CSV table of C-alpha atoms in Angstrom, one decimal:
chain,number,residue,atom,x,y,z
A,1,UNK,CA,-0.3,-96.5,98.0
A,2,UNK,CA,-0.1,-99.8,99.8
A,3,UNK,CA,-2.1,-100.1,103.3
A,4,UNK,CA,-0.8,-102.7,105.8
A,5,UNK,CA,-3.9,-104.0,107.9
A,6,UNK,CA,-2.9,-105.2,110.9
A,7,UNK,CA,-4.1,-108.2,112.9
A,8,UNK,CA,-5.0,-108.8,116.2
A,9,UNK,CA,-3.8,-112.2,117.9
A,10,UNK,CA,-6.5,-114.6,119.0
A,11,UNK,CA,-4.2,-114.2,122.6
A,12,UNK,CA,-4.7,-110.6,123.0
A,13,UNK,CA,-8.4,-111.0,122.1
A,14,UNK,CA,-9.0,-113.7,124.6
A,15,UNK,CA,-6.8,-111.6,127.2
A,16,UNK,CA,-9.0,-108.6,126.5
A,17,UNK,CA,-12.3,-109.8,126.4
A,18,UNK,CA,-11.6,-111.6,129.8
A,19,UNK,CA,-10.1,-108.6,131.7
A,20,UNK,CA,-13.3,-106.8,130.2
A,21,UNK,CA,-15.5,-109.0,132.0
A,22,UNK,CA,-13.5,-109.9,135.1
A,23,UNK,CA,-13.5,-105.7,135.4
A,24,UNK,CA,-17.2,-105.5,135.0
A,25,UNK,CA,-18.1,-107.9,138.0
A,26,UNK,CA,-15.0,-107.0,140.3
A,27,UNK,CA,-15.4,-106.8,143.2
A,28,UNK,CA,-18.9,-107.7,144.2
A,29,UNK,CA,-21.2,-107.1,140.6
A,30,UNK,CA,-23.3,-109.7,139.5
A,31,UNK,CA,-24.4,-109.8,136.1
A,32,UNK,CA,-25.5,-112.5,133.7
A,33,UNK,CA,-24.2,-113.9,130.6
A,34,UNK,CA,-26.8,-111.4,128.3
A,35,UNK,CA,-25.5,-108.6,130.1
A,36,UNK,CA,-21.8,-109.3,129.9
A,37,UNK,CA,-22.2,-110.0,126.5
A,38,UNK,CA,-23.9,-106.6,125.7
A,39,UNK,CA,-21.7,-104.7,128.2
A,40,UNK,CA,-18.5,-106.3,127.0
A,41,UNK,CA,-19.5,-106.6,122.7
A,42,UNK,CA,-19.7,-110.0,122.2
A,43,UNK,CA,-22.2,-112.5,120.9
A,44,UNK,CA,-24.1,-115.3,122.7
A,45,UNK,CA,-21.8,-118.0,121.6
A,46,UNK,CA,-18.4,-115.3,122.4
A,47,UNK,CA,-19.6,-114.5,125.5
A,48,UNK,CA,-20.4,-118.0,126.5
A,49,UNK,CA,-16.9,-119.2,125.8
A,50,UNK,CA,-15.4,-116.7,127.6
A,51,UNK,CA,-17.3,-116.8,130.5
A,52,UNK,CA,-17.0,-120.8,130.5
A,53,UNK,CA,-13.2,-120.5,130.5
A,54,UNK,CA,-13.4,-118.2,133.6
A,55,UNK,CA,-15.7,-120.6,135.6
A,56,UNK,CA,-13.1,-123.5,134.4
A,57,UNK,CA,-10.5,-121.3,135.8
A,58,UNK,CA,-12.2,-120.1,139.2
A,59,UNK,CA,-12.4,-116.6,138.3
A,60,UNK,CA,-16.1,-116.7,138.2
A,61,UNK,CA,-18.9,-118.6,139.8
A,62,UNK,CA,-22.4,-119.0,139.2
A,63,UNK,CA,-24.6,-117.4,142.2
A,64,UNK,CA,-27.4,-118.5,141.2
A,65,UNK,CA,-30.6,-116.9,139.2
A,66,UNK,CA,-31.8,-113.5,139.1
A,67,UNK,CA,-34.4,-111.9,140.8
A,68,UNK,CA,-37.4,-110.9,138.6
A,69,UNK,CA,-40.8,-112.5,138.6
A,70,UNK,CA,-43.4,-112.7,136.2
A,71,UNK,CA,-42.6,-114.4,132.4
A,72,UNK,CA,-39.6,-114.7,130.5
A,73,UNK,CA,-36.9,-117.0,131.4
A,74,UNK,CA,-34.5,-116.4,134.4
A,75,UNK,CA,-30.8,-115.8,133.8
A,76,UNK,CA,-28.1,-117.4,135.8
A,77,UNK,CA,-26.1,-114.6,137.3
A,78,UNK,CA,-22.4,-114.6,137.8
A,79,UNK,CA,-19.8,-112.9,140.2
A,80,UNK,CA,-15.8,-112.6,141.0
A,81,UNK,CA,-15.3,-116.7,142.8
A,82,UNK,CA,-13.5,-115.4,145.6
A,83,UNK,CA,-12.0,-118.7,146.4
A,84,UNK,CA,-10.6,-119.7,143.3
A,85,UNK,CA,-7.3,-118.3,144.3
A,86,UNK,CA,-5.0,-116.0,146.4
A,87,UNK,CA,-2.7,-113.1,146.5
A,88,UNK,CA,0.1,-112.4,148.6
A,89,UNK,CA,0.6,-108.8,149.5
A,90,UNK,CA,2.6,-107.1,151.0
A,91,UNK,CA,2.9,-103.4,152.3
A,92,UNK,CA,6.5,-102.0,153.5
A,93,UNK,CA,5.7,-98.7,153.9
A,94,UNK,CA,6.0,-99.1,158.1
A,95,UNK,CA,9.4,-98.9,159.1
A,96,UNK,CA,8.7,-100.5,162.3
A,97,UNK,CA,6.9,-103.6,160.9
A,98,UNK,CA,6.5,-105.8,157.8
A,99,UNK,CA,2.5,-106.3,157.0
A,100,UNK,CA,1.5,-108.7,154.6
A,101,UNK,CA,-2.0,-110.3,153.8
A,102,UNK,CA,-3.8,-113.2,152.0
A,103,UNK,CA,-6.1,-111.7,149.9
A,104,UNK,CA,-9.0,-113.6,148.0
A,105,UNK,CA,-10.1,-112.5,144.3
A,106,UNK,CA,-12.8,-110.2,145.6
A,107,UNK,CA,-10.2,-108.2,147.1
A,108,UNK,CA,-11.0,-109.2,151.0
A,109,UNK,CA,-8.5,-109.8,153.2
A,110,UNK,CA,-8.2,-113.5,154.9
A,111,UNK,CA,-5.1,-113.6,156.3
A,112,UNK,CA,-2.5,-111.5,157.5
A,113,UNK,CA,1.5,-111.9,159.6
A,114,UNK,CA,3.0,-109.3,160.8
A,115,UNK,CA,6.6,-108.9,161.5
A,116,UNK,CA,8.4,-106.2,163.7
A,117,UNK,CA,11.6,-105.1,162.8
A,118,UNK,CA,14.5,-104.8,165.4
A,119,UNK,CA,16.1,-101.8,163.9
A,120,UNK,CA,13.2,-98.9,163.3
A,121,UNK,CA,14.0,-97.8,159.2
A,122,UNK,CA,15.9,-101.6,159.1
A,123,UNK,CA,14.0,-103.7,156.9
A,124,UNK,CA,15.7,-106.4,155.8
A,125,UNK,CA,14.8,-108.4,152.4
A,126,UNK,CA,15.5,-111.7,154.4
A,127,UNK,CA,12.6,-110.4,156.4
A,128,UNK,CA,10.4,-110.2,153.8
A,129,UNK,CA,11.3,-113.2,152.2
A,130,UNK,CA,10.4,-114.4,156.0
A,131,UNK,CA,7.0,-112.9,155.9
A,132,UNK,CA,6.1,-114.4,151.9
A,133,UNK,CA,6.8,-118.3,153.2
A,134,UNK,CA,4.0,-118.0,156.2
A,135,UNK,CA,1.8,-116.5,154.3
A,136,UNK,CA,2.3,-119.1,151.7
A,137,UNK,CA,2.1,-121.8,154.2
A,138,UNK,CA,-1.4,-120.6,155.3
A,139,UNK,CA,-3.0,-121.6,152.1
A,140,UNK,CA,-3.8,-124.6,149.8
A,141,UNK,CA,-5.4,-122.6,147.3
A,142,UNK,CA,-3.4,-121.8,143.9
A,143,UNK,CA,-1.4,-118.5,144.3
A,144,UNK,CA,-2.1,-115.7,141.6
A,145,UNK,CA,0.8,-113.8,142.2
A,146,UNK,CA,2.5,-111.9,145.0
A,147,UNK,CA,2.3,-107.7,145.3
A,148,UNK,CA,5.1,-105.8,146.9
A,149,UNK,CA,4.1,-102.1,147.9
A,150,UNK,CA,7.6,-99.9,148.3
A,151,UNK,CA,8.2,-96.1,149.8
A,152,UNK,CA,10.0,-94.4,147.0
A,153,UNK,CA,10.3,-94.9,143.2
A,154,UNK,CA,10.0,-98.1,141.3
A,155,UNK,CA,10.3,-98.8,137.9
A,156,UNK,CA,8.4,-101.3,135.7
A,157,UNK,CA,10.8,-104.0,136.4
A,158,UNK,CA,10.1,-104.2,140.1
A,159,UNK,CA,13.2,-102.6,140.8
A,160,UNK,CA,13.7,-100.1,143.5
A,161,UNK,CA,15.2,-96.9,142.3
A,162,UNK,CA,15.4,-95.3,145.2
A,163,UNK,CA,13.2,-95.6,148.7
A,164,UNK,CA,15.2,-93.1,151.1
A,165,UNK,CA,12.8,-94.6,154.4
A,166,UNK,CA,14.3,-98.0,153.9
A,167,UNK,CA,17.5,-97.1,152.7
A,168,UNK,CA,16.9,-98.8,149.2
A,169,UNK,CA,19.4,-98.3,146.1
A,170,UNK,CA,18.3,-100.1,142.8
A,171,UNK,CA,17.1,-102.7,144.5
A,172,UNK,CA,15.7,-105.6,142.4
A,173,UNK,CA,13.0,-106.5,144.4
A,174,UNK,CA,10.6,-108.5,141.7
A,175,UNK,CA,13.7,-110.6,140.3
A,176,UNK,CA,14.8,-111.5,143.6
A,177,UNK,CA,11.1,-112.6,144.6
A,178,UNK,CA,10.5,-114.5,141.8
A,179,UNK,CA,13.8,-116.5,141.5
A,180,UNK,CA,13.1,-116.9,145.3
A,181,UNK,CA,9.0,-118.2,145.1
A,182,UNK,CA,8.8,-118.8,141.4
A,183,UNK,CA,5.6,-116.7,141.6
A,184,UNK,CA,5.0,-113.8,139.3
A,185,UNK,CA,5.3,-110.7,141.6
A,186,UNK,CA,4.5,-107.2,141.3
A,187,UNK,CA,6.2,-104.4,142.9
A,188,UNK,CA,4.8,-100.4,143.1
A,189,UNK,CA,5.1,-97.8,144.7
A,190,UNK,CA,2.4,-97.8,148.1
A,191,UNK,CA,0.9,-94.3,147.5
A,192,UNK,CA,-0.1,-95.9,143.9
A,193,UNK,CA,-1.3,-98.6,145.8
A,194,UNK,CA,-3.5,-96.5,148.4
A,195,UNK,CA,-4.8,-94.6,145.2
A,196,UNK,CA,-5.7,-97.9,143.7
A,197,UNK,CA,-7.4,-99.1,146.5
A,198,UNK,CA,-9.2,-96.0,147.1
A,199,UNK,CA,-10.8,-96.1,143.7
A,200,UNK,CA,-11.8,-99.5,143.9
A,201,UNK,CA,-13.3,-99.8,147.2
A,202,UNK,CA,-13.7,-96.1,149.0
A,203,UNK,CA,-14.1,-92.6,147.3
A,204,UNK,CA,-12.3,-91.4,144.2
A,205,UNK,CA,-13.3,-90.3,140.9
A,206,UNK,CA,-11.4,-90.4,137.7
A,207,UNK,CA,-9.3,-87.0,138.0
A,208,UNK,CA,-8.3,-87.0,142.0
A,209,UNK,CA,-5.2,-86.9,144.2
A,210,UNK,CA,-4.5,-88.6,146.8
A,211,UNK,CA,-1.9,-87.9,149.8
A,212,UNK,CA,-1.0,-90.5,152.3
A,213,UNK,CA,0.5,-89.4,155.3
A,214,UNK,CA,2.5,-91.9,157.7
A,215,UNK,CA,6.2,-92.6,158.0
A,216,UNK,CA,6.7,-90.0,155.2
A,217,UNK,CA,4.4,-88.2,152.9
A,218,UNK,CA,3.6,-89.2,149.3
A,219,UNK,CA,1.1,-88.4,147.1
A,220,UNK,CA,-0.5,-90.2,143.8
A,221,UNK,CA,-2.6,-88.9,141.3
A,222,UNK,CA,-4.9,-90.2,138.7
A,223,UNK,CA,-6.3,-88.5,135.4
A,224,UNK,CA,-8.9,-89.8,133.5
A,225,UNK,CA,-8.6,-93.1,135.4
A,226,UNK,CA,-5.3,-94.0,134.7
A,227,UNK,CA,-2.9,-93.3,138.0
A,228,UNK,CA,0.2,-91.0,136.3
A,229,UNK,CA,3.6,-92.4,137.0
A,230,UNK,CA,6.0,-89.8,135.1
A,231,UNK,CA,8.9,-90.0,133.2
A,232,UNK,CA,11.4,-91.3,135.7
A,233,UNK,CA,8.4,-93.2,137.9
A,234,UNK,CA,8.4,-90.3,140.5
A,235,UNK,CA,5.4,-89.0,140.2
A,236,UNK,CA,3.6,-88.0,143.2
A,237,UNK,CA,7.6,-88.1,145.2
A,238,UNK,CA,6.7,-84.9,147.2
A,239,UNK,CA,8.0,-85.6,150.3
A,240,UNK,CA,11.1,-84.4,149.7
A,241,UNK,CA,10.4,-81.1,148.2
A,242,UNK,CA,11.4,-78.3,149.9
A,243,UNK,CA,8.8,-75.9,151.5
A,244,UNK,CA,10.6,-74.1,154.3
A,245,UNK,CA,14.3,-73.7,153.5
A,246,UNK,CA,15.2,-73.1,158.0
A,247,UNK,CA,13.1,-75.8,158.6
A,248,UNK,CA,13.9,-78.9,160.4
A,249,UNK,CA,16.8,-81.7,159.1
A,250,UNK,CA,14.9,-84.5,156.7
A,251,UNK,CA,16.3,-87.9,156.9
A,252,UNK,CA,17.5,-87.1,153.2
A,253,UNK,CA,20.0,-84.4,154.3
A,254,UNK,CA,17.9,-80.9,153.4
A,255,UNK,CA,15.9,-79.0,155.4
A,256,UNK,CA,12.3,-78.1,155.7
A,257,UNK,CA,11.3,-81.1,153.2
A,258,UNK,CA,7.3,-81.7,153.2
A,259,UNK,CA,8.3,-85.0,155.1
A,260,UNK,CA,10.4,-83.2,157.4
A,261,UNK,CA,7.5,-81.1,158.4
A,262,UNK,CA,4.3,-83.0,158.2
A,263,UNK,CA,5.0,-86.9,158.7
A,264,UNK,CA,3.5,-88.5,161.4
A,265,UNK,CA,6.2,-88.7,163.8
A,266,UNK,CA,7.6,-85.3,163.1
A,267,UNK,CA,3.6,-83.7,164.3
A,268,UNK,CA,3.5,-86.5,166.9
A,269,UNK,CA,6.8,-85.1,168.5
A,270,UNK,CA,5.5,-81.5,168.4
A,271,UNK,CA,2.1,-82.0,169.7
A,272,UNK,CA,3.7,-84.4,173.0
A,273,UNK,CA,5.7,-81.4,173.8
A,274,UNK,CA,3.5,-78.8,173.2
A,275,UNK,CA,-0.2,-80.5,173.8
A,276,UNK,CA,-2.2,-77.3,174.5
A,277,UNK,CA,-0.9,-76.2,171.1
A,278,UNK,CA,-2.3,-79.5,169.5
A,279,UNK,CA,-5.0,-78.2,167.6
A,280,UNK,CA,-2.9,-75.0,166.3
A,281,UNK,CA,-0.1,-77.6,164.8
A,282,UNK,CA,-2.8,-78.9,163.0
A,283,UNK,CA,-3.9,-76.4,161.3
A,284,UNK,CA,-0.3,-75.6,160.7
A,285,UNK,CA,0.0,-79.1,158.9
A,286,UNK,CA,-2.8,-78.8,157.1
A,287,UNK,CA,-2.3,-75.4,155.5
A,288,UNK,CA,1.1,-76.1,154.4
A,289,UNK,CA,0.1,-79.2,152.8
A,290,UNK,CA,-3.0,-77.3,150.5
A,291,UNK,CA,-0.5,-74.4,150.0
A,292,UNK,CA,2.1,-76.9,148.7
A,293,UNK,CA,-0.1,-79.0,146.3
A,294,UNK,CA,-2.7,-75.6,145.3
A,295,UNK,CA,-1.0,-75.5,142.4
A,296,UNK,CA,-1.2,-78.9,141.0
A,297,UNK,CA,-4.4,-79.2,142.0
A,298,UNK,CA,-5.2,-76.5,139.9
A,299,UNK,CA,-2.8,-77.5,136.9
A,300,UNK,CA,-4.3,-80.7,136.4
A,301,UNK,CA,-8.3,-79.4,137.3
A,302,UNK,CA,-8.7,-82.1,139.9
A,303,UNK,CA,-12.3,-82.8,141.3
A,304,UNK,CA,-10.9,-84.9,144.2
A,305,UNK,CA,-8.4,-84.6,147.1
A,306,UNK,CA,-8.3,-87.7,149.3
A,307,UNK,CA,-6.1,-87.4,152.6
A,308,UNK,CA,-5.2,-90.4,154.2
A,309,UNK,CA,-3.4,-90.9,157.9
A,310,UNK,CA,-3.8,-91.8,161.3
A,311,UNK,CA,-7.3,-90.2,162.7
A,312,UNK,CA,-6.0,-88.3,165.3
A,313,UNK,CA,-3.7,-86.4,162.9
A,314,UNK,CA,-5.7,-86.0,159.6
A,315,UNK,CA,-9.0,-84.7,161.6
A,316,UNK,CA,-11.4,-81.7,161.6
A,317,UNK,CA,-8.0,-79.0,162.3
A,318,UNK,CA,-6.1,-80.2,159.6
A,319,UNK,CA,-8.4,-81.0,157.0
A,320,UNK,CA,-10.3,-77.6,157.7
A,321,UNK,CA,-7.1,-75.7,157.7
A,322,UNK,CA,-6.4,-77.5,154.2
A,323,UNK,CA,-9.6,-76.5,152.4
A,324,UNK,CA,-9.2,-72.8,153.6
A,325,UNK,CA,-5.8,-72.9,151.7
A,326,UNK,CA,-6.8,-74.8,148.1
A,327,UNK,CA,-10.1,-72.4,148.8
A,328,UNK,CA,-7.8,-69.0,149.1
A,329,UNK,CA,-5.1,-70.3,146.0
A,330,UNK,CA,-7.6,-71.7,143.5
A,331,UNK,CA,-9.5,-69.7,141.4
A,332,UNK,CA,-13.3,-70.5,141.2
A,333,UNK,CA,-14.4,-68.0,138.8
A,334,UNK,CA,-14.0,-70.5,136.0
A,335,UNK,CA,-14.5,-73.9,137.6
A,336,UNK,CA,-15.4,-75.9,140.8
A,337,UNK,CA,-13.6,-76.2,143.8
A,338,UNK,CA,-12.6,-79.9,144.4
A,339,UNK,CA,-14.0,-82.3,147.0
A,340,UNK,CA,-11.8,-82.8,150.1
A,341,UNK,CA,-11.9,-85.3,152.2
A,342,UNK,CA,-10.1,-87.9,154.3
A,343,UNK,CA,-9.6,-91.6,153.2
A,344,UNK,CA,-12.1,-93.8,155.8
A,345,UNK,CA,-10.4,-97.0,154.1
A,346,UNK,CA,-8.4,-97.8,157.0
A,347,UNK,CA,-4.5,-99.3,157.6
A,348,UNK,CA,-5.0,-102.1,154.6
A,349,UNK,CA,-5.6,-99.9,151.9
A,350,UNK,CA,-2.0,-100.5,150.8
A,351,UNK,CA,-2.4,-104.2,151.1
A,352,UNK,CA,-6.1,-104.6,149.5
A,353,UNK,CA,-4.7,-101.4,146.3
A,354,UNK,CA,-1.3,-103.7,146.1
A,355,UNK,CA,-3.7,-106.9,145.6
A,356,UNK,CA,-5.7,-105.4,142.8
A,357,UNK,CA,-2.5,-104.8,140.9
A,358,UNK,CA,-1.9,-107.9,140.5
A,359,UNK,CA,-5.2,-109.3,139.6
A,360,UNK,CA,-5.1,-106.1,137.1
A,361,UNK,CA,-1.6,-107.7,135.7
A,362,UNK,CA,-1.8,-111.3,136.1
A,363,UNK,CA,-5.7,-112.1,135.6
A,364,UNK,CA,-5.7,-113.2,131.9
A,365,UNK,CA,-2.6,-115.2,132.6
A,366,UNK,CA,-4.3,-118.1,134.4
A,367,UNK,CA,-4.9,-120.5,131.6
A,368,UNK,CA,-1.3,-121.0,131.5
A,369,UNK,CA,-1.5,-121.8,134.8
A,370,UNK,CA,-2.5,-125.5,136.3
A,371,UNK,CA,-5.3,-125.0,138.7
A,372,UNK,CA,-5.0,-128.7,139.2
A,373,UNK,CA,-1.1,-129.0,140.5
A,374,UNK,CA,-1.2,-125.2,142.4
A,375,UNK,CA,1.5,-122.7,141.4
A,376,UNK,CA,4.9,-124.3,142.1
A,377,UNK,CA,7.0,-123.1,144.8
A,378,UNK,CA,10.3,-124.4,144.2
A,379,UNK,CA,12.0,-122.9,147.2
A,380,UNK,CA,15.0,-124.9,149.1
A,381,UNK,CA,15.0,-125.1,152.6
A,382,UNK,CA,17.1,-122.0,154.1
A,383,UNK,CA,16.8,-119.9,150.5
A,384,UNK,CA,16.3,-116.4,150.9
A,385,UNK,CA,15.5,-113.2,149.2
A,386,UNK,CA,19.8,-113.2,148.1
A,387,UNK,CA,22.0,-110.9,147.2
A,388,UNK,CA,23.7,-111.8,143.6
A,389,UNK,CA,27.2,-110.5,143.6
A,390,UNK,CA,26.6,-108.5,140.4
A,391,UNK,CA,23.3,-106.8,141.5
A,392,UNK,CA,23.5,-103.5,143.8
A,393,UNK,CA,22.6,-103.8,147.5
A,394,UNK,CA,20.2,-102.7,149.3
């Protein structure tokens, strides 16, 4: 019987070995050339070619040597360069307001625009498109790619499939970025994002959940740290599930949707017109959410729940009222109860989560990239985020 060995491209070696080390010292490690070398596989002379490549490139910088005393020679130590480039990212989950940052390779914000929208729920793409150009203009550094984090479901291709807040249809967000900016972009869906940011610089462990509650209500979930998308890319799409049949109308035509019934402006409205009752909505809100994700939480034996949302909403009532119902509807007899708590990461987790996506996706593109001439923007004065008459609308 014949065996067919097959062989791996020198490209995908070189890709892997430096999104091996770039995830080893991202976002603040330091960690010398021995180290990486033992931590990563490679020899002294592999190791050393790698890491020379990223230093070429500004993806790494020497920081100088390390810290121990006495004999032996000291090692040069080396970190993410968080100047070596930018990403633009930007977070649509607001219906009110377009957010988008600058954000360096470290994952720290240094930059940010903001754009209201006239219409509440009326984002427009020329808007966005707006928004891209002055963050683009506040930089000379090279660009690495641009993130676009999007309410509802979006497939690989950056398209939106559907994103009922914004009234989005098929949508072909990343094609209509990149013909616009030439800039590779990225498009997913925010919860993802918030997850993603979570994990990389608040609270999370490798088999958690996490539930972000604003505009709408969305949840993301991530199994032996790798975030679960699903067949059709709706995963975590609970906002529109049903939970109380004679509840009230949801803005995507059913009644008693988890959206419906916990977003932020839905509990805002109830509590201004019933403030003595503020702490009892609460606790409302936050034991129909753990009845309404109890089972998954069980399903998939989840050691964290991470709740994010404005503080005066996801506070002591709600999140107490939450653990009492995963505590009453999960069985411990046979395993631990998972940690609850809320998210401290603030309003740019979307942005910062959206960023590291795209250094995830784009970081071991760079050598075919000129540091020297920038990332062209070939974009005509008065060119916008177009509509082509064969794509859908949005």
């Amino acid at each position: 019987m014949s065996r067919t060995t097959l062989k791996s491209d020198p490209s995908d070696v070189r890709a892997r070995n430096i999104r091996a080390v770039f995830q080893l010292l991202f976002p603040v490690d330091q960690m010398s050339r021995a180290e990486l070398g033992r931590r990563v596989g490679l020899s002294r002379m592999a190791i050393s070619e790698v890491v020379g490549e990223m230093v070429d490139n500004h993806l790494l910088r020497e920081t100088g040597m390390d810290s121990r005393t006495g004999r032996g020679k000291r090692s040069v130590m080396l970190a993410v360069d968080p100047d070596g480039w930018r990403i633009v990212s930007v977070d649509l989950t607001q219906t009110f307001v377009i957010r988008g940052a600058l954000v360096d390779l470290c994952g720290r914000i240094v930059g940010r625009v903001e754009i209201p929208c006239e219409n509440a729920g009326d984002v427009q793409l020329e808007v966005v498109g707006e928004l891209c150009e002055k963050l683009l203009s506040m930089t000379d550094r090279p660009v690495l790619g641009m993130g676009m984090a999007v309410p509802g479901v979006v497939d690989p291709d950056g398209v939106v499939i559907r994103s009922v807040n914004l009234g989005w249809t098929n949508v072909p967000l990343k094609k209509r970025a990149e013909t616009r900016f030439h800039i590779p972009t990225v498009v997913c869906n925010d919860t993802n994002m918030a997850l993603l940011g979570e994990c990389y610089f608040g609270d999370c462990s490798a088999d958690s959940m996490f539930i972000k509650i604003g505009q709408g209500v969305g949840a993301a979930v991530c199994v032996n740290g790798e975030i679960v998308n699903g067949r059709g890319y709706a995963a975590g799409e609970i906002g529109h599930v049903v939970v109380d049949p004679k509840g009230p109308r949801c803005v995507c035509g059913k009644r008693g949707c988890l959206e419906a019934l916990l977003s932020v402006p839905h509990l805002r409205e109830r509590i201004d017109s019933e403030p003595e009752d503020r702490t009892s909505i609460l606790a409302e809100a936050g034991q129909r959410l753990g009845r309404a994700l109890a089972m998954t939480v069980s399903l998939l034996d989840l050691s964290d729940v991470s709740v994010f949302g404005p503080p005066e909403i996801v506070g002591e009532a709600f999140i107490g009222s939450m653990r009492e119902e995963l505590e009453a509807r999960i069985s411990a007899d046979y395993r631990d109860m998972p940690s609850l708590h809320r998210c401290q990461q603030g309003d740019d987790l979307v942005l910062r989560g959206q960023a590291v996506a795209v250094i995830r996706q784009l970081i071991d593109s760079i050598h075919n990239r000129s540091l020297v001439e920038g990332v062209v923007r070939s974009t005509s004065e008065g060119e916008q985020l177009h509509h082509d008459p064969g794509e859908p609308s949005n």
